[in-house]
Amino acid sequence: MRATQYYAPTLRQAPAEAEIPSHKLLVRGGFIRPLTSGVFTYLPLGLRVLRRVEQVVREEMNRAGAIEVSMPVLQPQELWERTGRWDTFLPQPLRSEDRTGRWFCLGPTHEEVITDLVAGEVTSHKQLPLNLYQIQTKFRDEMRPRGGLMRAKEFTMKDAYSFDADWEGLDRSYQAMCEAYLRIFERLELEVLIVEAEAGSMGGRDTREFMCLNENGEDTVLMCDSCDYAANAECATSRVCEPEALEGPGGVYERIDTPGATTIQAISEMLDMPAQKMLKTLLYQADERFVAALVRGDRDLNETKLQRATSAEQLRMATAAEIEELTGGPVGFSGPVGLPDEVEIVADDEIKLLRNAVVGANEADAHLVGVSVGRDFEVGRYADLRQGAAGDLCPQCEDGKLQAQRAIEMAHIFKLDTRYSEELGALYTSEEGERKPMVMGCYGMGVSRAMAAIVEEHHDDSGIIWPQEVAPFDIVILLLDPDKTELAEIAENLTVQLEETGYEVMLDDRDERPGVKFNDADLIGYPISVIVGRRTEESGEVEVRRRDGEEQVVAVSEALSAVQKLAAQA
Ligand SMILES: [Zn+2]
């Protein structure tokens, strides 16, 4: 390919809204252009990278026995109503109405479509197991898309769905996908960690995420410093801390004036007492009833855990008016002592140990001190309600502590059970002649996000350093003085020779200063550059340079073998 006949517009400046390296470099390097917030066009170089990432994914999926299909983006409302997800899927899918008033969503995921397909076609145990996948455009109605391809409204995903006769079969399919994913990330040169994860709107169990630890990731992983426990902070658990951590300073049970202290921080400063000796009381409406959720003062409540603990379908914080009516006091002064009986108290496991704590008095500008659980109030139920945080005790080993690290979620896999196959009638006839629901798994992987993650992991101040497997071109030949016929001829011949060997080659024959060509080559991130310039003219030599630093000067006739050697070392 000749740069003069190509379309690869690089920019000197990153767009103002770009905050992270992958967003900046992919726009500057001429890989993507925004159409509007969270929606991008792939320019020729970007499309090449995307296709190569897809190819790695496709090869490994095929190798694992999955079979490629392509399902529609438009999915009818009726189908989603059969699984009950039309109104409950979060975040709510983008929706669209056709001219006859029928509603569709732009698929954020394809459990309904694939299960409906298989339900109509697969009927016997002899047709199982089956694993179907696609590489498709997906939509997500992001409130705040950011980070370029990292979190977009429209993006490319690979999603696979396995159908098995029983749980043992699902375990095998799941394991095969895990292994395929590890091979994919190895080829993409992304180091990943498999962590425990939250299933969310997908449902199912044994949910795992593949995380790439990176400071620009949007997730937080909590990992043990002495064993292999690792979980998304959304669902991480911990061992309950030592009792003394919750022991208040003693003293008698009494009501004290705390004017204006509506937050834990304010009361903590007023009484000069650490927040962990206090109790946070949060009122929620869980379906038709109210619950008071208790966590240690320095903790955040994890609403997903509360929802699970209360088995509520709908959970929301109580309004100021509801709090006033239920507790008799204003927002900021709620406490567990003297709540009406219809408000169930659900407490985090750590609260079992609470002695002599400070709690809201359920009246304005007042708190109670010296409060102990079991003596001054009763808890209806204990559960893990706390948001995991760095420093928590590892739930899996004796003396480990959890560390927090930012991470990019690369993939998410679920054992779905028979929920979708039962709801959509994906049944098969077993060897014994019984009709049984198929046991399903689903396996998602962000393909365009992988492209962003590769840039986050492989770049320097000058630009991107693409791994060879996904680089838009393998080699760039920098023809520094295209007006000199003799040099142009050498560059041409080298291009042909390298292309015939199987490399994808970009010949930079533009009429630009050498500095511009070097900068663009570094910015775009070609793994190998071959420089045809003054040295070639003077001594018949070219420089062969790897993007990550290594460099050789060789005779033109040895350029091919030098390229092969450097490529093999990468
Ligand atoms: Zn541990």
Coordinates of C-alpha atoms and ligand atoms in Angstrom, one line a residue:
M1 CA 0.0 0.0 0.0
R2 CA 1.2 3.5 -0.8
A3 CA 0.5 6.3 1.7
T4 CA -0.1 8.7 -1.2
Q5 CA -3.0 6.5 -2.3
Y6 CA -4.3 5.7 1.1
Y7 CA -6.5 7.6 3.6
A8 CA -4.8 7.8 7.0
P9 CA -5.2 11.3 8.4
T10 CA -3.2 11.8 11.5
L11 CA -3.7 14.8 13.8
R12 CA -1.3 16.8 15.8
Q13 CA -3.7 17.5 18.7
A14 CA -5.9 15.1 20.5
P15 CA -9.6 16.1 20.8
A16 CA -10.3 18.1 24.0
E17 CA -12.8 15.5 25.4
A18 CA -10.2 12.7 25.1
E19 CA -8.9 11.9 28.6
I20 CA -7.2 8.5 28.3
P21 CA -4.3 7.4 26.0
S22 CA -6.3 5.0 23.9
H23 CA -8.9 7.6 23.0
K24 CA -6.3 10.3 22.3
L25 CA -4.0 8.0 20.2
L26 CA -6.7 6.2 18.2
V27 CA -8.1 9.6 17.1
R28 CA -4.7 11.2 16.5
G29 CA -3.3 8.2 14.7
G30 CA -6.2 8.2 12.3
F31 CA -7.9 5.0 13.5
I32 CA -11.3 6.4 14.6
R33 CA -13.4 9.6 14.3
P34 CA -16.3 10.5 16.6
L35 CA -19.7 11.0 14.9
T36 CA -21.3 12.0 18.2
S37 CA -20.7 11.1 21.8
G38 CA -19.9 7.4 22.1
V39 CA -20.4 6.7 18.4
F40 CA -17.4 6.3 16.1
T41 CA -16.4 5.7 12.5
Y42 CA -13.6 3.4 11.9
L43 CA -11.1 4.9 9.4
P44 CA -9.2 2.5 7.2
L45 CA -6.4 1.9 9.7
G46 CA -8.8 1.4 12.5
L47 CA -10.9 -1.0 10.6
R48 CA -7.8 -3.1 9.8
V49 CA -7.0 -3.4 13.5
L50 CA -10.6 -4.2 14.4
R51 CA -10.7 -6.9 11.7
R52 CA -7.4 -8.4 12.9
V53 CA -8.6 -8.5 16.5
E54 CA -11.9 -10.1 15.3
Q55 CA -9.8 -12.7 13.4
V56 CA -7.9 -13.7 16.5
V57 CA -11.2 -14.1 18.3
R58 CA -12.8 -16.0 15.4
E59 CA -9.9 -18.5 15.1
E60 CA -9.9 -19.3 18.8
M61 CA -13.6 -19.6 19.0
N62 CA -13.6 -22.0 16.0
R63 CA -10.8 -23.9 17.5
A64 CA -12.9 -24.4 20.7
G65 CA -15.7 -25.8 18.6
A66 CA -18.0 -22.8 18.5
I67 CA -19.8 -22.1 15.2
E68 CA -20.3 -18.6 13.8
V69 CA -23.7 -17.1 13.0
S70 CA -24.9 -13.5 12.6
M71 CA -28.1 -12.4 14.4
P72 CA -30.2 -9.3 13.8
V73 CA -29.5 -6.0 15.6
L74 CA -33.3 -5.3 15.7
Q75 CA -35.1 -7.4 18.2
P76 CA -38.9 -7.3 18.6
Q77 CA -40.5 -6.3 21.9
E78 CA -42.7 -9.5 22.0
L79 CA -39.7 -11.7 22.3
W80 CA -38.2 -9.7 25.2
E81 CA -41.6 -9.8 26.9
R82 CA -41.5 -13.6 27.0
T83 CA -38.4 -13.5 29.2
G84 CA -39.7 -10.5 31.2
R85 CA -36.7 -8.4 30.3
W86 CA -38.4 -5.7 28.1
D87 CA -39.0 -3.5 31.2
T88 CA -36.3 -4.8 33.5
F89 CA -33.1 -5.1 31.6
L90 CA -30.5 -2.5 32.8
P91 CA -29.4 -0.2 31.5
Q92 CA -32.6 0.0 29.4
P93 CA -31.8 -0.9 25.8
L94 CA -32.1 1.7 23.0
R95 CA -35.6 1.3 21.5
S96 CA -37.2 2.2 18.3
E97 CA -40.7 2.1 16.9
D98 CA -41.5 1.1 13.3
R99 CA -44.2 2.8 11.1
T100 CA -46.9 0.3 12.3
G101 CA -46.2 1.0 15.9
R102 CA -44.3 -2.2 16.7
W103 CA -41.4 -1.7 19.1
F104 CA -37.9 -3.1 18.8
C105 CA -34.8 -2.8 20.8
L106 CA -31.3 -2.4 19.4
G107 CA -29.7 -5.6 20.8
P108 CA -27.6 -5.1 23.9
T109 CA -27.3 -8.9 24.1
H110 CA -28.9 -11.9 22.2
E111 CA -30.1 -14.5 24.7
E112 CA -33.7 -14.1 23.5
V113 CA -32.8 -14.3 19.8
I114 CA -30.5 -17.3 20.0
T115 CA -32.7 -19.3 22.4
D116 CA -35.7 -18.6 20.1
L117 CA -33.7 -19.8 17.1
V118 CA -32.5 -23.0 18.8
A119 CA -35.9 -23.7 20.3
G120 CA -37.3 -24.0 16.8
E121 CA -34.5 -26.1 15.3
V122 CA -32.9 -28.3 17.9
T123 CA -35.0 -31.1 19.4
S124 CA -32.8 -34.1 20.2
H125 CA -30.0 -34.8 22.6
K126 CA -28.0 -36.0 19.5
Q127 CA -27.8 -32.3 18.4
L128 CA -26.2 -31.3 21.6
P129 CA -23.9 -29.8 22.7
L130 CA -24.1 -26.7 20.5
N131 CA -22.2 -23.5 20.8
L132 CA -23.1 -20.6 18.5
Y133 CA -21.3 -17.2 18.4
Q134 CA -21.3 -14.0 16.5
I135 CA -19.2 -10.9 16.2
Q136 CA -21.7 -8.1 16.0
T137 CA -22.5 -4.5 16.6
K138 CA -24.2 -4.0 20.0
F139 CA -25.8 -1.0 21.6
R140 CA -25.8 0.3 25.1
D141 CA -27.6 3.5 26.2
E142 CA -24.7 4.9 28.2
M143 CA -25.5 7.9 30.3
R144 CA -22.0 9.2 29.9
P145 CA -20.0 7.5 27.2
R146 CA -16.3 8.1 27.7
G147 CA -12.9 6.9 26.9
G148 CA -13.5 6.5 23.1
L149 CA -13.8 2.8 22.3
M150 CA -13.5 2.0 26.0
R151 CA -17.2 2.8 26.8
A152 CA -19.2 3.5 23.7
K153 CA -22.9 3.5 22.9
E154 CA -22.3 1.4 19.7
F155 CA -19.5 -1.2 19.8
T156 CA -18.4 -4.5 18.5
M157 CA -18.8 -7.6 20.7
K158 CA -18.3 -11.3 20.4
D159 CA -21.1 -13.2 22.1
A160 CA -21.4 -17.0 22.3
Y161 CA -24.2 -19.1 23.7
S162 CA -23.8 -22.8 24.6
F163 CA -26.6 -25.3 24.8
D164 CA -26.0 -28.6 26.7
A165 CA -28.1 -31.5 27.8
D166 CA -27.0 -31.2 31.5
W167 CA -24.9 -29.4 34.0
E168 CA -21.8 -31.5 33.4
G169 CA -22.0 -30.6 29.7
L170 CA -22.3 -26.9 30.6
D171 CA -19.3 -27.2 32.9
R172 CA -17.3 -28.5 29.9
S173 CA -18.5 -25.8 27.5
Y174 CA -17.8 -23.1 30.1
Q175 CA -14.3 -24.5 30.7
A176 CA -13.6 -24.6 26.9
M177 CA -14.6 -21.0 26.6
C178 CA -12.4 -20.0 29.5
E179 CA -9.5 -21.6 27.8
A180 CA -10.3 -20.1 24.4
Y181 CA -10.5 -16.7 26.1
L182 CA -7.1 -17.1 27.7
R183 CA -5.6 -18.0 24.3
I184 CA -7.2 -14.9 22.7
F185 CA -5.9 -12.5 25.3
E186 CA -2.4 -14.1 25.1
R187 CA -2.4 -13.5 21.4
L188 CA -3.7 -9.9 21.9
E189 CA -0.8 -9.4 24.4
L190 CA -3.3 -8.5 27.1
E191 CA -2.6 -9.9 30.6
V192 CA -5.9 -10.8 32.2
L193 CA -7.1 -11.9 35.6
I194 CA -10.3 -14.0 36.0
V195 CA -12.4 -12.5 38.8
E196 CA -15.7 -13.2 40.5
A197 CA -18.4 -11.0 39.1
E198 CA -22.0 -9.8 39.4
A199 CA -24.5 -11.4 37.0
G200 CA -26.8 -8.3 36.8
S201 CA -29.6 -8.4 34.2
M202 CA -28.3 -11.6 32.7
G203 CA -28.9 -13.9 35.6
G204 CA -27.1 -17.2 36.2
R205 CA -24.3 -18.3 38.5
D206 CA -20.6 -18.9 38.5
T207 CA -20.2 -15.5 36.7
R208 CA -16.7 -14.5 35.9
E209 CA -15.0 -11.5 34.3
F210 CA -11.7 -11.3 32.5
M211 CA -10.0 -8.2 33.8
C212 CA -7.0 -6.4 32.4
L213 CA -5.4 -4.5 35.3
N214 CA -5.0 -0.9 34.1
E215 CA -5.2 2.5 35.8
N216 CA -7.6 3.7 33.1
G217 CA -10.1 0.9 33.5
E218 CA -13.6 1.7 34.8
D219 CA -13.9 -1.2 37.1
T220 CA -12.2 -1.9 40.4
V221 CA -10.9 -5.3 41.3
L222 CA -10.2 -6.3 44.9
M223 CA -7.5 -8.9 45.1
C224 CA -5.8 -10.7 48.0
D225 CA -2.2 -9.9 48.7
S226 CA -1.5 -13.5 49.7
C227 CA -3.8 -15.9 47.9
D228 CA -5.6 -16.0 44.5
Y229 CA -8.9 -14.5 45.6
A230 CA -10.0 -11.7 43.2
A231 CA -13.4 -10.2 42.6
N232 CA -15.0 -7.2 41.1
A233 CA -15.5 -4.6 43.9
E234 CA -19.3 -4.7 43.0
C235 CA -19.5 -8.2 44.5
A236 CA -16.4 -8.7 46.5
T237 CA -16.9 -10.1 50.0
S238 CA -14.6 -10.1 53.0
R239 CA -14.1 -11.7 56.3
V240 CA -15.7 -9.8 59.1
C241 CA -13.2 -7.7 61.0
E242 CA -11.9 -8.2 64.5
P243 CA -14.4 -7.2 67.2
E244 CA -12.3 -4.4 68.7
A245 CA -12.6 -2.5 65.4
L246 CA -16.2 -1.8 66.3
E247 CA -16.0 -1.3 70.0
G248 CA -17.0 2.3 70.8
P249 CA -15.3 4.3 73.6
G250 CA -17.6 3.0 76.2
G251 CA -19.8 5.2 78.3
V252 CA -23.5 5.1 79.0
Y253 CA -26.4 4.9 76.6
E254 CA -27.6 8.5 76.2
R255 CA -29.0 11.0 73.9
I256 CA -26.7 13.9 72.9
D257 CA -27.3 17.1 70.9
T258 CA -25.6 17.1 67.6
P259 CA -26.8 20.3 65.8
G260 CA -26.5 20.1 62.0
A261 CA -24.5 16.9 62.0
T262 CA -26.4 15.2 59.2
T263 CA -23.4 13.1 57.8
I264 CA -21.2 10.5 59.3
Q265 CA -18.2 12.8 58.7
A266 CA -19.8 15.7 60.5
I267 CA -20.7 13.6 63.6
S268 CA -17.3 11.9 63.5
E269 CA -15.6 15.3 63.6
M270 CA -18.0 16.7 66.3
L271 CA -17.4 13.7 68.6
D272 CA -13.8 13.2 67.5
M273 CA -14.4 9.5 67.0
P274 CA -13.6 7.4 63.9
A275 CA -16.4 6.7 61.5
Q276 CA -16.0 3.0 61.9
K277 CA -17.3 3.2 65.5
M278 CA -20.6 4.7 64.1
L279 CA -23.6 3.1 62.5
K280 CA -25.1 4.2 59.2
T281 CA -28.8 3.7 58.9
L282 CA -30.3 3.8 55.3
L283 CA -34.0 3.5 54.6
Y284 CA -35.1 1.7 51.5
Q285 CA -38.4 0.7 49.9
A286 CA -38.1 -2.9 48.9
D287 CA -41.1 -3.8 46.7
E288 CA -44.1 -2.9 49.0
R289 CA -42.3 -2.6 52.3
F290 CA -39.6 -0.5 54.0
V291 CA -36.3 -1.8 55.3
A292 CA -33.6 -0.1 57.4
A293 CA -30.2 -1.2 56.1
L294 CA -27.3 -0.9 58.6
V295 CA -23.7 -0.7 57.8
R296 CA -20.6 0.5 59.7
G297 CA -20.2 4.2 59.5
D298 CA -17.1 4.1 57.3
R299 CA -18.8 1.6 54.9
D300 CA -20.8 2.2 51.8
L301 CA -23.9 0.1 51.3
N302 CA -23.9 -2.2 48.3
E303 CA -27.4 -2.0 46.9
T304 CA -27.2 -5.1 44.8
K305 CA -26.3 -7.1 47.9
L306 CA -29.2 -5.4 49.8
Q307 CA -31.6 -6.3 46.9
R308 CA -30.5 -9.9 47.1
A309 CA -30.7 -10.0 50.9
T310 CA -34.3 -8.7 50.8
S311 CA -35.3 -10.7 47.7
A312 CA -36.8 -7.5 46.4
E313 CA -37.6 -7.0 42.7
Q314 CA -37.6 -3.3 43.0
L315 CA -35.4 -1.4 45.4
R316 CA -35.1 2.3 45.9
M317 CA -34.0 4.7 48.6
A318 CA -36.9 6.1 50.7
T319 CA -37.7 9.8 50.0
A320 CA -37.2 12.5 52.6
A321 CA -41.0 12.6 53.3
E322 CA -41.1 8.8 53.8
I323 CA -38.1 8.9 56.2
E324 CA -39.8 11.6 58.2
E325 CA -43.0 9.7 58.4
L326 CA -41.4 6.4 59.3
T327 CA -38.8 7.6 61.8
G328 CA -40.2 10.8 63.1
G329 CA -36.9 12.5 62.3
P330 CA -35.4 14.3 59.2
V331 CA -32.9 12.8 56.7
G332 CA -29.5 12.5 58.3
F333 CA -30.6 11.5 61.8
S334 CA -32.0 8.0 61.2
G335 CA -31.1 5.2 63.6
P336 CA -32.2 1.7 64.4
V337 CA -33.5 2.4 67.9
G338 CA -37.3 2.8 68.2
L339 CA -38.2 2.2 64.5
P340 CA -41.8 1.1 63.9
D341 CA -42.2 -2.7 63.7
E342 CA -43.1 -2.7 60.0
V343 CA -39.6 -1.5 59.1
E344 CA -37.4 -4.6 59.0
I345 CA -33.8 -4.0 60.1
V346 CA -31.3 -5.7 57.8
A347 CA -27.8 -5.4 59.0
D348 CA -24.4 -6.0 57.5
D349 CA -22.6 -8.9 59.2
E350 CA -20.1 -6.6 60.8
I351 CA -22.8 -5.0 62.8
K352 CA -23.2 -8.2 64.9
L353 CA -20.1 -7.0 66.8
L354 CA -21.2 -3.5 67.3
R355 CA -21.0 -2.2 70.9
N356 CA -21.3 1.3 72.3
A357 CA -21.9 2.8 68.9
V358 CA -23.2 6.2 67.8
V359 CA -26.5 6.1 65.9
G360 CA -29.0 8.7 64.7
A361 CA -31.8 9.4 67.3
N362 CA -34.6 9.7 64.8
E363 CA -35.1 13.3 65.7
A364 CA -33.5 16.5 64.4
D365 CA -30.0 17.4 65.7
A366 CA -29.6 14.4 68.0
H367 CA -27.7 11.2 68.2
L368 CA -27.6 8.3 70.7
V369 CA -24.3 7.1 72.0
G370 CA -23.4 3.9 73.8
V371 CA -25.8 1.9 71.6
S372 CA -25.3 -1.9 71.4
V373 CA -27.0 -4.3 69.1
G374 CA -29.2 -6.9 70.8
R375 CA -29.7 -4.7 73.9
D376 CA -30.9 -1.4 72.4
F377 CA -32.4 -2.7 69.1
E378 CA -33.0 -6.0 67.4
V379 CA -31.8 -7.0 63.9
G380 CA -34.2 -8.9 61.7
R381 CA -31.6 -10.4 59.5
Y382 CA -27.9 -10.3 58.9
A383 CA -26.3 -10.4 55.5
D384 CA -23.2 -9.2 53.6
L385 CA -24.3 -5.7 52.6
R386 CA -21.0 -3.8 52.6
Q387 CA -19.3 -2.5 49.5
G388 CA -15.9 -4.1 49.5
A389 CA -12.9 -1.9 49.9
A390 CA -9.1 -2.0 50.0
G391 CA -7.8 -3.2 53.3
D392 CA -10.7 -5.7 53.8
L393 CA -9.7 -9.1 55.2
C394 CA -9.6 -11.8 52.5
P395 CA -12.6 -14.1 52.7
Q396 CA -10.5 -17.1 51.4
C397 CA -7.3 -17.2 53.4
E398 CA -6.0 -16.6 56.9
D399 CA -4.0 -13.4 56.8
G400 CA -4.4 -11.8 53.4
K401 CA -5.7 -8.3 52.9
L402 CA -7.6 -7.1 49.8
Q403 CA -5.9 -4.6 47.5
A404 CA -7.8 -2.4 45.1
Q405 CA -6.8 -2.0 41.5
R406 CA -8.4 -0.4 38.5
A407 CA -9.2 -2.7 35.7
I408 CA -10.7 -2.9 32.2
E409 CA -13.5 -5.5 31.9
M410 CA -12.5 -7.5 28.8
A411 CA -15.0 -10.3 28.9
H412 CA -17.9 -11.7 31.0
I413 CA -19.1 -15.3 31.1
F414 CA -22.2 -16.7 32.7
K415 CA -23.7 -20.1 33.5
L416 CA -27.3 -19.2 32.7
D417 CA -29.0 -22.4 33.8
T418 CA -32.3 -23.2 32.2
R419 CA -34.1 -19.8 32.7
Y420 CA -34.1 -18.8 29.0
S421 CA -34.6 -22.3 27.6
E422 CA -37.7 -22.8 29.8
E423 CA -39.1 -19.4 29.1
L424 CA -38.6 -19.7 25.3
G425 CA -39.2 -23.4 25.0
A426 CA -35.7 -24.6 24.1
L427 CA -36.4 -28.3 25.0
Y428 CA -34.8 -31.5 23.8
T429 CA -35.7 -35.1 23.9
S430 CA -33.3 -37.1 26.1
E431 CA -32.0 -40.6 25.4
E432 CA -34.7 -41.8 27.7
G433 CA -37.4 -40.0 25.7
E434 CA -37.9 -37.2 28.3
R435 CA -38.5 -33.6 27.3
K436 CA -35.9 -31.4 29.1
P437 CA -34.8 -27.8 29.0
M438 CA -31.3 -27.2 27.6
V439 CA -28.7 -25.9 30.0
M440 CA -27.2 -22.7 28.7
G441 CA -24.1 -20.6 29.1
C442 CA -23.3 -17.2 27.6
Y443 CA -19.9 -15.7 26.9
G444 CA -19.4 -12.1 26.0
M445 CA -16.2 -10.3 24.9
G446 CA -15.7 -6.7 24.0
V447 CA -13.9 -6.6 20.6
S448 CA -13.7 -2.9 20.0
R449 CA -12.9 -2.5 23.7
A450 CA -10.0 -4.9 23.3
M451 CA -8.6 -2.6 20.7
A452 CA -8.7 0.3 23.2
A453 CA -7.2 -1.9 25.9
I454 CA -4.3 -3.0 23.7
V455 CA -3.5 0.7 23.2
E456 CA -3.7 1.4 26.9
E457 CA -1.3 -1.5 27.5
H458 CA 1.0 -0.9 24.6
H459 CA 2.0 2.7 24.0
D460 CA 4.6 5.3 24.8
D461 CA 4.8 9.1 24.6
S462 CA 5.2 9.0 20.8
G463 CA 2.2 6.8 20.1
I464 CA 0.9 3.3 19.8
I465 CA 3.1 0.1 19.8
W466 CA 0.8 -2.5 18.2
P467 CA 1.5 -6.2 18.9
Q468 CA 2.3 -7.8 15.5
E469 CA -0.9 -9.9 15.5
V470 CA -3.2 -6.9 15.4
A471 CA -1.1 -4.1 13.8
P472 CA -2.8 -2.4 10.8
F473 CA 0.3 -3.1 8.7
D474 CA 3.3 -5.2 9.7
I475 CA 5.9 -2.9 8.2
V476 CA 6.2 0.7 7.1
I477 CA 8.9 1.7 4.6
L478 CA 9.9 5.3 5.2
L479 CA 11.0 6.7 1.8
L480 CA 12.6 9.9 3.1
D481 CA 13.2 11.5 -0.3
P482 CA 10.7 10.3 -2.8
D483 CA 12.0 12.7 -5.5
K484 CA 15.2 10.7 -5.8
T485 CA 14.3 8.0 -8.4
E486 CA 17.0 5.6 -7.3
L487 CA 15.7 5.6 -3.7
A488 CA 12.1 5.4 -4.8
E489 CA 13.0 2.3 -6.8
I490 CA 14.8 0.6 -3.9
A491 CA 11.8 1.3 -1.7
E492 CA 9.4 0.0 -4.3
N493 CA 11.4 -3.2 -4.8
L494 CA 11.6 -3.7 -1.0
T495 CA 7.8 -3.3 -0.7
V496 CA 7.2 -5.9 -3.4
Q497 CA 9.7 -8.3 -1.9
L498 CA 8.3 -8.0 1.7
E499 CA 4.7 -8.3 0.4
E500 CA 5.6 -11.4 -1.6
T501 CA 6.9 -12.9 1.7
G502 CA 3.5 -12.3 3.2
Y503 CA 3.9 -9.1 5.1
E504 CA 1.4 -6.2 4.9
V505 CA 3.5 -3.2 4.0
M506 CA 2.8 0.5 4.0
L507 CA 5.1 2.5 1.8
D508 CA 5.3 6.1 3.0
D509 CA 6.0 7.8 -0.3
R510 CA 4.3 11.1 0.8
D511 CA 6.0 14.4 0.0
E512 CA 6.6 15.2 3.6
R513 CA 9.6 16.1 5.8
P514 CA 11.4 13.1 7.3
G515 CA 10.4 14.3 10.8
V516 CA 6.7 14.1 9.9
K517 CA 7.1 10.6 8.5
F518 CA 9.0 9.4 11.6
N519 CA 6.4 11.0 13.9
D520 CA 3.5 9.4 12.0
A521 CA 5.1 6.0 12.0
D522 CA 5.6 6.1 15.8
L523 CA 2.1 7.5 16.4
I524 CA 0.4 4.9 14.2
G525 CA 2.6 2.2 15.8
Y526 CA 3.7 0.0 12.9
P527 CA 5.8 -2.8 14.6
I528 CA 8.7 -2.4 12.1
S529 CA 10.0 0.5 10.1
V530 CA 12.5 0.2 7.2
I531 CA 14.2 3.5 6.5
V532 CA 15.3 4.3 3.0
G533 CA 17.2 7.6 3.1
R534 CA 20.6 9.3 3.0
R535 CA 22.4 6.2 4.3
T536 CA 20.9 4.1 1.5
E537 CA 22.1 6.6 -1.0
E538 CA 25.6 6.8 0.4
S539 CA 26.4 3.2 1.4
G540 CA 23.5 1.1 0.1
E541 CA 22.2 0.4 3.6
V542 CA 18.8 0.7 5.3
E543 CA 17.8 0.9 8.9
V544 CA 15.4 -1.7 10.2
R545 CA 13.8 -0.6 13.4
R546 CA 11.4 -2.2 15.7
R547 CA 8.8 0.2 17.2
D548 CA 9.8 -0.8 20.7
G549 CA 13.4 0.2 20.2
E550 CA 15.6 -2.4 18.7
E551 CA 17.4 -1.3 15.5
Q552 CA 19.8 -2.7 12.9
V553 CA 21.6 -1.2 9.9
V554 CA 21.9 -3.7 7.0
A555 CA 22.6 -3.8 3.3
V556 CA 19.5 -3.4 1.2
S557 CA 19.9 -7.0 0.1
E558 CA 19.7 -8.2 3.7
A559 CA 16.6 -6.1 4.6
L560 CA 14.2 -9.0 4.4
S561 CA 16.2 -11.3 6.7
A562 CA 16.7 -8.4 9.2
V563 CA 12.9 -7.8 9.2
Q564 CA 12.2 -11.5 9.7
K565 CA 14.7 -11.6 12.6
L566 CA 13.3 -8.6 14.3
A567 CA 9.7 -9.7 13.8
A568 CA 10.5 -13.1 15.3
Q569 CA 11.9 -11.5 18.4
A570 CA 8.8 -9.4 19.1
Ligands
ZN1 ZN -6.5 -14.5 50.4

